[in-house]
Amino acid sequence: MSTQPLFVTLLGMVSLLACACSKQSSQEPAAPSTETSQSVPEASETQDIQFIRWTPELNIPDPVSISMDDRGRAYVTQTQRRKAQDLDIRNNVDWVPDDVGLTSIEEKREFFKTQLSPENSEKNKDRVDDYNGDGLHDWRDLTVLSERIYLVEDTDGDGLADSKKVYFEDFKTEVTGIAAGVLWNDGDVYATVAPDVWRFRDTDGDDLPDEQQLVAHGFGIHIAYGGHDMHGLIMGPDGKVYWSIGDKAINVVSKEGKHFFYPNQGGVLRANPDGTDFEVYAHGLRNVQEPAFDAYGNWFGVDNDSDQPGESERFVYIVDSMDAGWRNDYQYREGKYNPWMEEGMTIPKHEGQPAYILPPIRNYIDGPAGFVHNPGTGLNDHYKDYFFLNGTLNGAQYAFQVEPDGASFKMVNDHKFGEGLPLVGLTWGPDGALYTVDWGGGYPLNQSGAIWKLDTPGGNHAKRREVQAVLEDGFSHRTVSRLRELIGHEDQRLRLKAQFELVNRGATGALIEDSSDENQLKRVHAVWGLGQLARKDDSAATERLVELLDDKDPEIQVQASKVLADLKPGGFDGQLLIPHLESPNPRVRFQAGLSIGRQKV
């Protein structure tokens, strides 16, 4: 059973890090649509970003998450079950003692069947409506409404969406949560709908999935708070699919038979695209909606607070094997001793804080939701290397950058760029604009909503058109020479797709050569690609990564150390990492500690 994948060396490195913290078409963008019942948000502090209703004639009901394919078509999840059939413990507070004791999906299923039995119908009228119309208020009423995935597109090339159809539905068991995450990747569509992660594939080109595969099962063992489901699907730089789960918790048996049991925590998860090699990447989080990584593969998120007096949301650096400190039962302490608050785990590093946690970088805005990083050519040059965040609770949108701060980071250039819409999921379109969904009025479900396009007129459009054309044309037919050019491109999406294609072709020699290039980001992607190949027992890739541990560029040392850590223990001589614990560079020292812990040196 895997419950706490934290080693002594790693614990020391987390303390080191915490201390360091304290030292569509190629046309120009369409004009904003006036055909909307909602006002366009007012810009705040910057006038660069315009809000355009991308679905002026379409209703996108209660959308949560959005992802775009390389043709500019949007995959959007709709929730119908939130608080209606995916119940909220705040409406059933007498269940709290039982709920915190649940340890599996099957226990949760049996709990519903017992508490919401037909015999208890009369006293359950306030818990669940009679959705199936049989005159009873029971657990079967939890199996009526289904979550959906829509496919939305602009079919006439005018820059606005005009077509919406159901891509998939049939998420409606008594233990089904909400469809809070969706990801299009290389023809596959992933969806997180607790307790499951699904992969869909359309093999005949009719825009409907013909294949459905269960990637992982066992998420959301508690009723807990509404919205603390699975979300944040994203393809990581290592070729693995990442996603997040709120503190409804984790009880997963991987495809290899390994047990991952975190009964009162949220976290960030990852697995190969087919679900193999599943693992809990980070834990002790409460409800990070959408994790995102920067140009160097550093992961960040904004975690929701627990509404305790004096508490705020947290901007967090998400590190392999980290524990952020949150436990589900802290939510219900109500005046009793609460370690979360009493020991200051909700605020940045300070004296007296537990040594086992990685504290937040800083406290931040209420109601964080959609969160992405600029891939390099998005919007305009002003917003290069920025993160973008939706603040759903107050209907505002924010942007900021990060800078290294010891072994960690600090937030800089933070500002609000929009206000007036309760926007949720966030993604990049192949045209270099941001696309986001709104609930048409806020948290209560009302069967209305829209997709908005956020863009900067006149910014980077020549570069963006180039990127869009390359994305739409694909990568499988390109020569190795062209792929090696693209792995050094300004836009991370092209770099990653070129990297993955080179890996698919087993182009070890090309990646070894590119790991010595003058372009630092090209070198980084070459290292990531070599890491993917090394995980497949490519000895030449492993040998080159070991050499790069002593590269003159500290960032390359960090990246080599990171990908080597993902090899099976014994895949290389882990003793080679030990001298890096004395590096003058704090990031090198920190990553060496993480890698040593992961390799159990």
Short mmCIF file of C-alpha atoms in Angstrom, two decimals, residues 105-538:
data_model
loop_
_atom_site.label_atom_id
_atom_site.label_comp_id
_atom_site.label_asym_id
_atom_site.label_seq_id
_atom_site.Cartn_x
_atom_site.Cartn_y
_atom_site.Cartn_z
CA ILE A 105 -16.28 4.10 -3.41
CA GLU A 106 -18.10 0.89 -2.48
CA GLU A 107 -18.55 2.11 1.10
CA LYS A 108 -19.95 5.36 -0.26
CA ARG A 109 -22.33 3.43 -2.53
CA GLU A 110 -23.59 1.30 0.37
CA PHE A 111 -23.96 4.39 2.56
CA PHE A 112 -26.28 5.99 -0.01
CA LYS A 113 -28.31 2.82 -0.40
CA THR A 114 -28.75 2.57 3.35
CA GLN A 115 -29.42 6.22 4.19
CA LEU A 116 -31.43 6.90 1.04
CA SER A 117 -33.39 3.66 1.09
CA PRO A 118 -36.99 3.67 -0.17
CA GLU A 119 -38.11 3.08 3.43
CA ASN A 120 -36.54 6.43 4.42
CA SER A 121 -38.20 8.33 1.58
CA GLU A 122 -40.26 10.67 3.74
CA LYS A 123 -37.33 11.94 5.81
CA ASN A 124 -35.11 12.25 2.73
CA LYS A 125 -37.29 14.78 0.91
CA ASP A 126 -34.87 17.55 1.85
CA ARG A 127 -31.86 15.54 0.69
CA VAL A 128 -32.83 14.53 -2.84
CA ASP A 129 -35.72 15.34 -5.18
CA ASP A 130 -37.82 12.63 -6.81
CA TYR A 131 -35.99 12.84 -10.12
CA ASN A 132 -37.21 9.52 -11.50
CA GLY A 133 -40.85 10.28 -10.71
CA ASP A 134 -41.59 7.07 -8.83
CA GLY A 135 -42.98 8.91 -5.81
CA LEU A 136 -39.98 8.07 -3.63
CA HIS A 137 -36.96 10.08 -2.50
CA ASP A 138 -34.23 7.46 -2.50
CA TRP A 139 -30.80 6.55 -3.85
CA ARG A 140 -32.21 5.73 -7.27
CA ASP A 141 -32.91 9.45 -7.71
CA LEU A 142 -29.13 9.89 -7.81
CA THR A 143 -28.97 7.95 -11.10
CA VAL A 144 -31.10 10.14 -13.37
CA LEU A 145 -29.19 13.26 -14.44
CA SER A 146 -26.09 12.73 -16.56
CA GLU A 147 -23.02 14.87 -17.04
CA ARG A 148 -22.21 15.70 -20.65
CA ILE A 149 -19.34 16.57 -22.96
CA TYR A 150 -20.19 18.93 -25.83
CA LEU A 151 -18.29 19.55 -29.04
CA VAL A 152 -18.58 23.22 -30.03
CA GLU A 153 -17.15 24.68 -33.23
CA ASP A 154 -17.11 27.49 -35.76
CA THR A 155 -18.22 25.78 -38.97
CA ASP A 156 -18.43 28.83 -41.25
CA GLY A 157 -15.09 30.49 -40.41
CA ASP A 158 -16.51 33.79 -39.18
CA GLY A 159 -14.59 33.59 -35.89
CA LEU A 160 -17.64 32.69 -33.78
CA ALA A 161 -19.00 29.27 -32.82
CA ASP A 162 -22.24 28.20 -34.47
CA SER A 163 -22.47 24.45 -33.81
CA LYS A 164 -22.96 22.46 -30.60
CA LYS A 165 -23.54 18.74 -30.26
CA VAL A 166 -23.28 16.16 -27.52
CA TYR A 167 -19.98 14.29 -27.78
CA PHE A 168 -20.72 11.89 -24.92
CA GLU A 169 -23.09 11.41 -22.00
CA ASP A 170 -23.93 8.59 -19.60
CA PHE A 171 -22.22 9.61 -16.38
CA LYS A 172 -24.99 8.93 -13.83
CA THR A 173 -24.45 6.26 -11.20
CA GLU A 174 -25.34 6.90 -7.56
CA VAL A 175 -21.66 7.66 -6.84
CA THR A 176 -20.95 9.75 -9.95
CA GLY A 177 -19.56 13.23 -9.33
CA ILE A 178 -19.42 16.10 -11.78
CA ALA A 179 -17.67 16.32 -15.14
CA ALA A 180 -15.12 18.84 -13.95
CA GLY A 181 -12.23 18.15 -16.32
CA VAL A 182 -11.73 17.55 -20.04
CA LEU A 183 -8.64 17.31 -22.23
CA TRP A 184 -8.22 16.82 -25.96
CA ASN A 185 -4.85 15.28 -26.77
CA ASP A 186 -3.70 13.85 -30.09
CA GLY A 187 -7.17 12.67 -31.08
CA ASP A 188 -8.15 11.34 -27.65
CA VAL A 189 -10.56 13.05 -25.26
CA TYR A 190 -10.03 12.57 -21.53
CA ALA A 191 -12.67 13.34 -18.91
CA THR A 192 -12.53 13.35 -15.12
CA VAL A 193 -15.90 12.34 -13.66
CA ALA A 194 -15.41 10.94 -10.16
CA PRO A 195 -14.92 8.16 -9.35
CA ASP A 196 -13.37 7.67 -12.78
CA VAL A 197 -10.97 9.06 -15.36
CA TRP A 198 -12.02 8.16 -18.92
CA ARG A 199 -10.36 8.21 -22.32
CA PHE A 200 -12.51 8.40 -25.46
CA ARG A 201 -11.48 7.93 -29.07
CA ASP A 202 -13.31 8.61 -32.33
CA THR A 203 -12.02 6.11 -34.90
CA ASP A 204 -14.39 6.78 -37.81
CA GLY A 205 -14.40 10.57 -37.96
CA ASP A 206 -18.05 11.15 -37.04
CA ASP A 207 -17.13 13.26 -33.99
CA LEU A 208 -18.56 10.64 -31.63
CA PRO A 209 -16.39 8.27 -29.58
CA ASP A 210 -16.26 4.64 -30.68
CA GLU A 211 -13.88 3.56 -27.94
CA GLN A 212 -14.08 4.22 -24.20
CA GLN A 213 -11.30 3.22 -21.81
CA LEU A 214 -11.18 3.48 -18.02
CA VAL A 215 -7.88 5.17 -17.16
CA ALA A 216 -8.21 5.09 -13.36
CA HIS A 217 -10.91 4.48 -10.73
CA GLY A 218 -11.27 5.29 -7.03
CA PHE A 219 -11.61 9.05 -6.64
CA GLY A 220 -14.15 10.91 -4.51
CA ILE A 221 -14.74 8.53 -1.61
CA HIS A 222 -16.35 11.28 0.48
CA ILE A 223 -19.47 13.36 -0.09
CA ALA A 224 -17.65 16.44 1.24
CA TYR A 225 -18.07 19.87 -0.34
CA GLY A 226 -19.66 20.31 -3.75
CA GLY A 227 -17.07 21.07 -6.42
CA HIS A 228 -14.22 19.20 -4.73
CA ASP A 229 -14.15 16.70 -7.57
CA MET A 230 -11.57 15.84 -10.22
CA HIS A 231 -10.45 18.48 -12.67
CA GLY A 232 -7.40 20.10 -14.24
CA LEU A 233 -6.57 17.56 -16.95
CA ILE A 234 -3.36 18.53 -18.75
CA MET A 235 -0.64 16.76 -20.71
CA GLY A 236 2.61 17.12 -18.80
CA PRO A 237 6.09 17.70 -20.24
CA ASP A 238 7.02 14.10 -19.45
CA GLY A 239 4.28 12.69 -21.72
CA LYS A 240 2.07 11.80 -18.76
CA VAL A 241 -1.50 12.97 -18.17
CA TYR A 242 -1.88 15.05 -15.00
CA TRP A 243 -5.05 16.00 -13.16
CA SER A 244 -6.20 17.08 -9.70
CA ILE A 245 -8.69 15.87 -7.10
CA GLY A 246 -10.21 17.84 -4.25
CA ASP A 247 -10.35 16.52 -0.70
CA LYS A 248 -13.05 14.00 -1.55
CA ALA A 249 -9.94 11.83 -1.50
CA ILE A 250 -8.21 8.91 -3.20
CA ASN A 251 -8.39 5.12 -2.96
CA VAL A 252 -6.94 3.73 -6.19
CA VAL A 253 -5.50 0.39 -7.22
CA SER A 254 -3.31 0.97 -10.25
CA LYS A 255 -3.25 -1.23 -13.33
CA GLU A 256 -0.07 -2.77 -11.90
CA GLY A 257 -1.87 -3.62 -8.64
CA LYS A 258 -0.32 -0.94 -6.45
CA HIS A 259 -2.61 0.59 -3.81
CA PHE A 260 -2.72 4.39 -3.36
CA PHE A 261 -4.72 5.35 -0.29
CA TYR A 262 -5.10 8.98 0.78
CA PRO A 263 -8.45 8.85 2.59
CA ASN A 264 -8.69 12.51 3.64
CA GLN A 265 -6.59 14.49 1.16
CA GLY A 266 -6.71 16.04 -2.27
CA GLY A 267 -3.79 16.00 -4.63
CA VAL A 268 -2.33 16.04 -8.10
CA LEU A 269 -2.23 12.73 -9.97
CA ARG A 270 -0.46 11.49 -13.07
CA ALA A 271 -0.35 8.43 -15.30
CA ASN A 272 0.70 7.36 -18.76
CA PRO A 273 -1.95 8.12 -21.38
CA ASP A 274 -3.29 4.55 -21.12
CA GLY A 275 -3.49 4.70 -17.32
CA THR A 276 -0.38 2.66 -16.58
CA ASP A 277 2.16 3.85 -13.99
CA PHE A 278 -0.47 5.80 -12.06
CA GLU A 279 0.83 7.70 -9.04
CA VAL A 280 -0.06 10.44 -6.61
CA TYR A 281 2.31 13.23 -7.61
CA ALA A 282 1.43 15.60 -4.73
CA HIS A 283 -0.98 15.38 -1.81
CA GLY A 284 -2.30 17.31 1.18
CA LEU A 285 -4.08 19.78 -1.10
CA ARG A 286 -7.67 20.88 -0.53
CA ASN A 287 -9.00 21.71 -3.99
CA VAL A 288 -6.58 22.89 -6.67
CA GLN A 289 -8.84 23.28 -9.70
CA GLU A 290 -6.36 23.44 -12.59
CA PRO A 291 -2.59 22.89 -12.11
CA ALA A 292 -0.32 24.46 -14.73
CA PHE A 293 3.38 24.29 -15.59
CA ASP A 294 5.73 26.94 -16.93
CA ALA A 295 8.31 26.76 -19.72
CA TYR A 296 10.66 24.74 -17.49
CA GLY A 297 8.09 22.23 -16.25
CA ASN A 298 7.61 23.81 -12.83
CA TRP A 299 4.09 23.08 -11.57
CA PHE A 300 1.88 25.61 -9.80
CA GLY A 301 -1.73 25.90 -8.64
CA VAL A 302 -4.06 28.05 -6.56
CA ASP A 303 -5.70 26.07 -3.77
CA ASN A 304 -9.07 26.94 -2.26
CA ASP A 305 -9.26 27.81 1.42
CA SER A 306 -11.57 26.18 3.97
CA ASP A 307 -13.48 29.36 4.89
CA GLN A 308 -11.94 29.55 8.36
CA PRO A 309 -11.79 33.04 9.93
CA GLY A 310 -8.63 34.79 8.75
CA GLU A 311 -7.83 32.20 6.08
CA SER A 312 -7.14 32.89 2.40
CA GLU A 313 -6.58 30.85 -0.74
CA ARG A 314 -3.01 29.79 -1.46
CA PHE A 315 -0.70 30.04 -4.47
CA VAL A 316 1.33 26.84 -4.29
CA TYR A 317 4.44 25.40 -5.91
CA ILE A 318 3.50 21.78 -6.66
CA VAL A 319 6.46 19.49 -6.12
CA ASP A 320 6.87 15.75 -6.60
CA SER A 321 5.84 13.86 -3.41
CA MET A 322 4.97 17.05 -1.52
CA ASP A 323 2.49 17.22 1.35
CA ALA A 324 0.69 20.58 1.58
CA GLY A 325 -0.78 19.69 4.98
CA TRP A 326 -4.55 19.71 4.44
CA ARG A 327 -6.77 16.90 5.78
CA ASN A 328 -10.49 16.65 5.07
CA ASP A 329 -11.49 16.40 8.73
CA TYR A 330 -9.90 19.80 9.48
CA GLN A 331 -12.98 21.25 7.77
CA TYR A 332 -15.25 20.22 10.63
CA ARG A 333 -13.25 21.10 13.78
CA GLU A 334 -15.51 24.10 14.63
CA GLY A 335 -13.87 25.67 17.64
CA LYS A 336 -11.81 22.65 18.59
CA TYR A 337 -8.06 22.43 18.10
CA ASN A 338 -7.41 22.66 14.36
CA PRO A 339 -3.81 22.01 13.27
CA TRP A 340 -4.47 23.66 9.90
CA MET A 341 -5.06 27.02 11.54
CA GLU A 342 -3.28 26.68 14.88
CA GLU A 343 0.00 25.61 13.29
CA GLY A 344 -0.20 28.17 10.49
CA MET A 345 -0.19 25.72 7.61
CA THR A 346 -2.35 28.03 5.51
CA ILE A 347 0.22 30.82 5.31
CA PRO A 348 3.74 31.09 3.83
CA LYS A 349 6.78 29.74 5.66
CA HIS A 350 7.18 30.87 9.26
CA GLU A 351 8.73 29.70 12.51
CA GLY A 352 6.75 26.96 14.22
CA GLN A 353 5.25 25.58 11.02
CA PRO A 354 5.33 21.77 10.64
CA ALA A 355 8.49 20.63 8.86
CA TYR A 356 6.71 17.96 6.81
CA ILE A 357 4.63 20.37 4.72
CA LEU A 358 5.50 22.53 1.75
CA PRO A 359 3.83 25.86 2.59
CA PRO A 360 2.28 28.18 0.01
CA ILE A 361 4.27 30.80 -1.86
CA ARG A 362 1.68 33.40 -0.88
CA ASN A 363 -1.99 33.82 -0.09
CA TYR A 364 -4.14 34.85 -3.00
CA ILE A 365 -7.61 35.61 -4.40
CA ASP A 366 -10.96 33.98 -3.53
CA GLY A 367 -12.58 31.30 -5.66
CA PRO A 368 -9.70 30.30 -7.99
CA ALA A 369 -10.73 28.14 -10.94
CA GLY A 370 -9.29 28.05 -14.48
CA PHE A 371 -5.50 28.44 -14.54
CA VAL A 372 -3.07 28.34 -17.48
CA HIS A 373 0.40 29.51 -18.48
CA ASN A 374 1.18 31.36 -21.71
CA PRO A 375 2.80 28.81 -24.06
CA GLY A 376 4.99 31.53 -25.57
CA THR A 377 3.07 33.19 -28.40
CA GLY A 378 -0.35 33.58 -26.81
CA LEU A 379 -2.05 37.00 -26.75
CA ASN A 380 0.80 39.52 -27.18
CA ASP A 381 4.42 40.11 -26.19
CA HIS A 382 3.38 41.94 -23.03
CA TYR A 383 1.81 38.77 -21.62
CA LYS A 384 4.60 36.38 -22.54
CA ASP A 385 5.49 34.09 -19.62
CA TYR A 386 2.37 35.06 -17.66
CA PHE A 387 -0.04 32.83 -15.79
CA PHE A 388 -3.77 33.55 -16.10
CA LEU A 389 -6.37 32.77 -13.43
CA ASN A 390 -10.15 32.97 -13.20
CA GLY A 391 -11.55 34.12 -9.87
CA THR A 392 -15.00 32.60 -10.15
CA LEU A 393 -16.35 33.78 -6.81
CA ASN A 394 -15.86 37.49 -7.50
CA GLY A 395 -16.09 37.30 -11.29
CA ALA A 396 -12.58 38.69 -11.86
CA GLN A 397 -9.62 37.57 -13.94
CA TYR A 398 -5.97 37.88 -12.99
CA ALA A 399 -2.51 37.61 -14.52
CA PHE A 400 0.93 37.32 -12.94
CA GLN A 401 4.44 35.99 -13.46
CA VAL A 402 6.79 34.04 -11.24
CA GLU A 403 10.49 34.54 -10.58
CA PRO A 404 12.98 32.17 -8.93
CA ASP A 405 13.39 32.75 -5.21
CA GLY A 406 15.99 30.40 -3.81
CA ALA A 407 14.82 26.87 -4.53
CA SER A 408 11.25 28.11 -4.94
CA PHE A 409 9.52 31.06 -6.60
CA LYS A 410 7.78 34.33 -5.88
CA MET A 411 4.84 35.97 -7.63
CA VAL A 412 5.48 39.24 -9.49
CA ASN A 413 3.55 41.62 -11.74
CA ASP A 414 0.22 40.49 -10.32
CA HIS A 415 -2.81 42.40 -11.64
CA LYS A 416 -6.49 42.07 -12.43
CA PHE A 417 -7.32 42.31 -16.13
CA GLY A 418 -11.08 41.75 -16.17
CA GLU A 419 -14.17 41.80 -14.03
CA GLY A 420 -17.84 41.00 -14.43
CA LEU A 421 -18.23 37.30 -15.32
CA PRO A 422 -18.09 34.12 -13.19
CA LEU A 423 -15.63 32.36 -15.50
CA VAL A 424 -14.56 28.80 -14.72
CA GLY A 425 -12.39 26.55 -16.95
CA LEU A 426 -9.67 28.12 -19.09
CA THR A 427 -7.67 26.92 -22.11
CA TRP A 428 -5.61 28.12 -25.07
CA GLY A 429 -6.94 27.95 -28.60
CA PRO A 430 -4.61 27.12 -31.49
CA ASP A 431 -5.12 30.72 -32.62
CA GLY A 432 -3.27 32.00 -29.53
CA ALA A 433 -6.36 33.38 -27.78
CA LEU A 434 -7.65 32.31 -24.38
CA TYR A 435 -11.00 30.52 -24.25
CA THR A 436 -13.06 30.21 -21.09
CA VAL A 437 -16.53 29.18 -19.95
CA ASP A 438 -19.04 30.99 -17.75
CA TRP A 439 -21.98 29.65 -15.81
CA GLY A 440 -24.40 32.36 -16.89
CA GLY A 441 -24.99 33.74 -13.43
CA GLY A 442 -22.76 31.99 -10.92
CA TYR A 443 -22.77 28.80 -8.86
CA PRO A 444 -26.50 27.86 -8.92
CA LEU A 445 -27.21 25.69 -11.95
CA ASN A 446 -29.58 27.40 -14.39
CA GLN A 447 -29.07 25.59 -17.71
CA SER A 448 -27.34 28.60 -19.24
CA GLY A 449 -23.79 29.62 -20.04
CA ALA A 450 -21.35 30.58 -22.76
CA ILE A 451 -17.81 30.33 -24.10
CA TRP A 452 -15.79 33.54 -24.13
CA LYS A 453 -12.70 34.37 -26.16
CA LEU A 454 -10.10 36.59 -24.49
CA ASP A 455 -7.80 38.28 -26.96
CA THR A 456 -5.47 41.20 -27.59
CA PRO A 457 -6.15 42.98 -30.90
CA GLY A 458 -3.01 43.45 -32.96
CA GLY A 459 -0.77 41.34 -30.78
CA ASN A 460 1.55 38.60 -32.06
CA HIS A 461 -0.84 37.63 -34.84
CA ALA A 462 1.84 36.78 -37.42
CA LYS A 463 3.52 34.41 -34.94
CA ARG A 464 0.16 33.08 -33.86
CA ARG A 465 -0.93 32.32 -37.41
CA GLU A 466 2.30 30.39 -37.94
CA VAL A 467 1.72 28.34 -34.79
CA GLN A 468 -1.91 27.75 -35.71
CA ALA A 469 -0.96 26.48 -39.17
CA VAL A 470 1.64 24.08 -37.78
CA LEU A 471 -0.77 22.73 -35.15
CA GLU A 472 -3.53 22.18 -37.68
CA ASP A 473 -1.16 20.46 -40.11
CA GLY A 474 0.01 17.98 -37.48
CA PHE A 475 3.36 16.36 -36.74
CA SER A 476 3.30 12.71 -37.76
CA HIS A 477 4.30 13.45 -41.38
CA ARG A 478 7.15 15.84 -40.58
CA THR A 479 10.80 14.98 -41.11
CA VAL A 480 13.11 14.49 -38.16
CA SER A 481 14.99 17.59 -39.31
CA ARG A 482 11.83 19.70 -39.15
CA LEU A 483 10.86 18.25 -35.79
CA ARG A 484 14.27 19.21 -34.44
CA GLU A 485 13.61 22.77 -35.56
CA LEU A 486 10.21 22.80 -33.89
CA ILE A 487 11.57 21.45 -30.60
CA GLY A 488 13.33 24.81 -30.27
CA HIS A 489 10.33 26.94 -31.30
CA GLU A 490 9.16 29.95 -29.29
CA ASP A 491 5.81 28.26 -28.58
CA GLN A 492 5.78 25.47 -26.01
CA ARG A 493 2.91 23.64 -27.72
CA LEU A 494 5.03 23.11 -30.82
CA ARG A 495 8.06 22.18 -28.74
CA LEU A 496 6.11 19.56 -26.81
CA LYS A 497 4.41 18.03 -29.83
CA ALA A 498 7.74 17.84 -31.67
CA GLN A 499 9.32 16.26 -28.58
CA PHE A 500 6.57 13.65 -28.31
CA GLU A 501 6.81 12.80 -32.02
CA LEU A 502 10.59 12.36 -31.80
CA VAL A 503 10.06 10.06 -28.82
CA ASN A 504 7.41 8.08 -30.70
CA ARG A 505 9.94 7.53 -33.49
CA GLY A 506 12.68 6.52 -31.06
CA ALA A 507 14.91 9.35 -32.30
CA THR A 508 17.40 9.00 -29.46
CA GLY A 509 20.35 10.24 -31.49
CA ALA A 510 18.58 13.42 -32.54
CA LEU A 511 17.57 14.20 -28.96
CA ILE A 512 21.09 13.53 -27.71
CA GLU A 513 22.43 16.03 -30.24
CA ASP A 514 19.77 18.60 -29.34
CA SER A 515 20.64 18.26 -25.65
CA SER A 516 23.86 20.16 -26.52
CA ASP A 517 22.16 22.95 -28.49
CA GLU A 518 22.70 26.64 -27.70
CA ASN A 519 18.94 27.15 -27.28
CA GLN A 520 18.26 26.42 -23.60
CA LEU A 521 14.58 25.56 -24.06
CA LYS A 522 15.47 23.22 -26.91
CA ARG A 523 17.90 21.51 -24.55
CA VAL A 524 15.22 21.25 -21.86
CA HIS A 525 12.82 19.53 -24.25
CA ALA A 526 15.58 17.23 -25.44
CA VAL A 527 16.16 16.24 -21.81
CA TRP A 528 12.45 15.61 -21.32
CA GLY A 529 12.35 13.48 -24.47
CA LEU A 530 15.41 11.52 -23.37
CA GLY A 531 13.67 10.99 -20.04
CA GLN A 532 10.68 9.46 -21.83
CA LEU A 533 12.98 7.15 -23.77
CA ALA A 534 14.98 6.24 -20.67
CA ARG A 535 11.74 5.13 -18.99
CA LYS A 536 11.46 2.67 -21.90
CA ASP A 537 14.90 1.26 -20.99
CA ASP A 538 16.81 3.16 -23.68
#
